[in-house]
Structures are given as C-alpha cells and as structure tokens.
PDB file of C-alpha atoms in Angstrom:
ATOM      1  CA  MET H  15      12.210  18.831 -13.175  1.00  0.00           C
ATOM      2  CA  GLU H  16      10.164  21.774 -11.956  1.00  0.00           C
ATOM      3  CA  GLY H  17       8.778  22.601 -15.600  1.00  0.00           C
ATOM      4  CA  HIS H  18       7.667  19.318 -15.685  1.00  0.00           C
ATOM      5  CA  LYS H  19       5.626  19.412 -12.376  1.00  0.00           C
ATOM      6  CA  GLN H  20       4.002  22.589 -13.722  1.00  0.00           C
ATOM      7  CA  GLU H  21       3.277  20.866 -17.021  1.00  0.00           C
ATOM      8  CA  ILE H  22       1.504  18.167 -14.886  1.00  0.00           C
ATOM      9  CA  ASP H  23      -0.211  20.668 -12.586  1.00  0.00           C
ATOM     10  CA  GLN H  24      -1.654  22.455 -15.775  1.00  0.00           C
ATOM     11  CA  ILE H  25      -2.979  19.316 -17.013  1.00  0.00           C
ATOM     12  CA  TRP H  26      -4.808  18.430 -13.790  1.00  0.00           C
ATOM     13  CA  ALA H  27      -6.098  22.175 -14.068  1.00  0.00           C
ATOM     14  CA  ASP H  28      -7.371  21.555 -17.596  1.00  0.00           C
ATOM     15  CA  LEU H  29      -8.811  18.160 -16.549  1.00  0.00           C
ATOM     16  CA  GLU H  30     -10.663  19.714 -13.626  1.00  0.00           C
ATOM     17  CA  THR H  31     -12.144  22.447 -16.080  1.00  0.00           C
ATOM     18  CA  THR H  32     -13.182  19.597 -18.592  1.00  0.00           C
ATOM     19  CA  ARG H  33     -16.840  18.773 -17.769  1.00  0.00           C
ATOM     20  CA  ILE H  34     -17.685  14.758 -18.124  1.00  0.00           C
ATOM     21  CA  GLU H  35     -21.273  15.063 -17.459  1.00  0.00           C
ATOM     22  CA  THR H  36     -22.504  11.445 -18.626  1.00  0.00           C
ATOM     23  CA  GLU H  37     -21.527   8.008 -18.163  1.00  0.00           C
ATOM     24  CA  GLU H  38     -21.190   7.851 -22.043  1.00  0.00           C
ATOM     25  CA  GLN H  39     -18.709  10.962 -22.046  1.00  0.00           C
ATOM     26  CA  LEU H  40     -16.830   9.120 -19.114  1.00  0.00           C
ATOM     27  CA  LYS H  41     -16.655   5.705 -21.171  1.00  0.00           C
ATOM     28  CA  ALA H  42     -15.357   7.506 -24.153  1.00  0.00           C
ATOM     29  CA  PHE H  43     -12.556   9.522 -22.272  1.00  0.00           C
ATOM     30  CA  LYS H  44     -11.487   6.190 -20.628  1.00  0.00           C
ATOM     31  CA  ILE H  45     -11.301   4.327 -24.149  1.00  0.00           C
ATOM     32  CA  LYS H  46      -8.876   7.349 -25.470  1.00  0.00           C
ATOM     33  CA  MET H  47      -6.741   7.149 -22.386  1.00  0.00           C
ATOM     34  CA  ASP H  48      -6.359   3.455 -22.769  1.00  0.00           C
ATOM     35  CA  GLU H  49      -5.479   3.956 -26.447  1.00  0.00           C
ATOM     36  CA  LEU H  50      -2.845   6.459 -25.434  1.00  0.00           C
ATOM     37  CA  ALA H  51      -1.405   4.125 -22.795  1.00  0.00           C
ATOM     38  CA  LYS H  52      -1.526   1.237 -25.231  1.00  0.00           C
ATOM     39  CA  ILE H  53       0.689   3.249 -27.631  1.00  0.00           C
ATOM     40  CA  SER H  54       3.069   4.346 -25.062  1.00  0.00           C
ATOM     41  CA  LEU H  55       3.475   0.588 -23.655  1.00  0.00           C
ATOM     42  CA  ASP H  56       3.646  -1.239 -26.731  1.00  0.00           C
ATOM     43  CA  GLU H  57       7.040  -3.088 -26.623  1.00  0.00           C
ATOM     44  CA  ASP H  58       6.766  -4.145 -30.279  1.00  0.00           C
ATOM     45  CA  GLN H  59       7.280  -0.553 -31.673  1.00  0.00           C
ATOM     46  CA  THR H  60      10.451   1.368 -31.686  1.00  0.00           C
ATOM     47  CA  PRO H  61      10.729   4.682 -29.869  1.00  0.00           C
ATOM     48  CA  LEU H  62      10.421   6.353 -33.283  1.00  0.00           C
ATOM     49  CA  GLN H  63       7.255   4.385 -34.187  1.00  0.00           C
ATOM     50  CA  LYS H  64       5.824   5.325 -30.732  1.00  0.00           C
ATOM     51  CA  LYS H  65       6.428   9.090 -31.264  1.00  0.00           C
ATOM     52  CA  VAL H  66       4.694   8.937 -34.874  1.00  0.00           C
ATOM     53  CA  ALA H  67       1.702   6.940 -33.304  1.00  0.00           C
ATOM     54  CA  THR H  68       1.411   9.453 -30.509  1.00  0.00           C
ATOM     55  CA  ASN H  69       1.658  12.520 -32.570  1.00  0.00           C
ATOM     56  CA  THR H  70      -1.100  10.768 -34.750  1.00  0.00           C
ATOM     57  CA  PHE H  71      -3.253  10.221 -31.650  1.00  0.00           C
ATOM     58  CA  PHE H  72      -2.877  14.108 -30.574  1.00  0.00           C
ATOM     59  CA  GLU H  73      -3.688  15.287 -34.060  1.00  0.00           C
ATOM     60  CA  ASN H  74      -6.808  13.081 -34.167  1.00  0.00           C
ATOM     61  CA  ASN H  75      -7.769  13.952 -30.649  1.00  0.00           C
ATOM     62  CA  PRO H  76      -7.151  17.577 -29.723  1.00  0.00           C
ATOM     63  CA  GLU H  77      -8.894  17.479 -26.430  1.00  0.00           C
ATOM     64  CA  PHE H  78      -5.776  15.297 -25.237  1.00  0.00           C
ATOM     65  CA  GLN H  79      -3.339  17.800 -26.457  1.00  0.00           C
ATOM     66  CA  PRO H  80      -2.435  19.095 -22.910  1.00  0.00           C
ATOM     67  CA  TRP H  81      -0.931  15.699 -22.423  1.00  0.00           C
ATOM     68  CA  GLN H  82       1.346  15.723 -25.369  1.00  0.00           C
ATOM     69  CA  GLY H  83       4.368  17.380 -23.667  1.00  0.00           C
ATOM     70  CA  VAL H  84       4.328  14.865 -20.901  1.00  0.00           C
ATOM     71  CA  VAL H  85       4.304  11.854 -23.264  1.00  0.00           C
ATOM     72  CA  ALA H  86       6.853  13.353 -25.459  1.00  0.00           C
ATOM     73  CA  GLN H  87       9.248  13.679 -22.591  1.00  0.00           C
ATOM     74  CA  GLN H  88       8.463   9.919 -21.770  1.00  0.00           C
ATOM     75  CA  HIS H  89       9.478   8.941 -25.301  1.00  0.00           C
ATOM     76  CA  GLU H  90      12.801  10.907 -24.894  1.00  0.00           C
ATOM     77  CA  GLN H  91      13.480   9.213 -21.858  1.00  0.00           C
ATOM     78  CA  GLN H  92      12.680   6.007 -23.470  1.00  0.00           C
ATOM     79  CA  GLU H  93      15.024   6.743 -26.468  1.00  0.00           C
ATOM     80  CA  LEU H  94      17.895   7.573 -24.021  1.00  0.00           C
ATOM     81  CA  ILE H  95      17.490   4.453 -22.250  1.00  0.00           C
ATOM     82  CA  VAL H  96      17.444   2.421 -25.428  1.00  0.00           C
ATOM     83  CA  ARG H  97      20.714   3.993 -26.628  1.00  0.00           C
ATOM     84  CA  VAL H  98      22.510   3.642 -23.230  1.00  0.00           C
ATOM     85  CA  PHE H  99      21.405  -0.178 -23.367  1.00  0.00           C
ATOM     86  CA  GLN H 100      22.689  -0.358 -26.783  1.00  0.00           C
ATOM     87  CA  GLN H 101      26.086   1.167 -25.860  1.00  0.00           C
ATOM     88  CA  GLN H 102      26.569  -0.981 -22.679  1.00  0.00           C
ATOM     89  CA  THR H 103      25.743  -4.168 -25.160  1.00  0.00           C
ATOM     90  CA  GLU H 104      28.417  -3.031 -27.549  1.00  0.00           C
ATOM     91  CA  GLN H 105      30.857  -2.769 -24.683  1.00  0.00           C
ATOM     92  CA  LEU H 106      29.994  -6.090 -23.416  1.00  0.00           C
ATOM     93  CA  GLN H 107      30.462  -7.688 -26.759  1.00  0.00           C
ATOM     94  CA  GLU H 108      33.776  -5.834 -26.922  1.00  0.00           C
ATOM     95  CA  ILE H 109      34.778  -7.275 -23.531  1.00  0.00           C
ATOM     96  CA  LEU H 110      33.543 -10.742 -24.439  1.00  0.00           C
ATOM     97  CA  ALA H 111      35.475 -10.708 -27.750  1.00  0.00           C
ATOM     98  CA  ALA H 112      38.617  -9.745 -25.786  1.00  0.00           C
ATOM     99  CA  LEU H 113      38.326 -12.531 -23.310  1.00  0.00           C
ATOM    100  CA  GLN H 114      37.890 -14.874 -25.959  1.00  0.00           C
ATOM    101  CA  LEU H 115      40.940 -13.960 -27.567  1.00  0.00           C
ATOM    102  CA  ARG H 116      42.782 -14.288 -24.403  1.00  0.00           C
ATOM    103  CA  GLU H 117      41.522 -17.847 -23.958  1.00  0.00           C
ATOM    104  CA  GLN H 118      42.435 -18.807 -27.451  1.00  0.00           C
ATOM    105  CA  GLU H 119      46.269 -17.720 -26.685  1.00  0.00           C
TER     106      GLU H 119
END
C-alpha cells in the first residue's frame, strides 16, 4: 500500500511540473484523460482487452506514462475480482445442482 501511495505522490509531482499554459493544452489534456478513463471503465471489454487498450494508449501518449503503473494495478484488481466472482458463481451452481438432486430423491 505504501508503494502505491508513493507512486501516486510521484504522479502528482510530475503533474505539477507539467506546464499547461494555454486553454488548448488544457482541453487536449482533458480529452486524453477522458479517453484513458473510458478504456478503464468500458464494461464491454474483458480485463485483458482493457490491458491491451491501456498499453496502446500509453505507447501512443508517452506524456501519460507516469499513470501507467496505477492503471495496471487497477486492472490487476479487476481481474482478481472477476476470478473470485467466477469461482463463487461455480460454487453456487454446484450447490444449486446438489439441492436439485435432493429434491428429486
């Protein structure tokens, strides 16, 4: 957790040194951040598809690379949640099947 906080602190430090001097630069920055957020929040993509799309985003936008570690960690957490949910679903299906067998007896 401490490493995660240090990484976020470094991102903010990098952001503070990034000069956004014009309204056009600010608009471009916001557009790119929205693009990154859409990738992360797209529920129609699997975690692997999100990871590939995010890596492509960072390759095409090197100025955003300080965020890459944080985003990667979020994707790992999402993958873990999906795996746990799948395991729980399988367990519930097994329980349901066992209950149905009992009812038939």
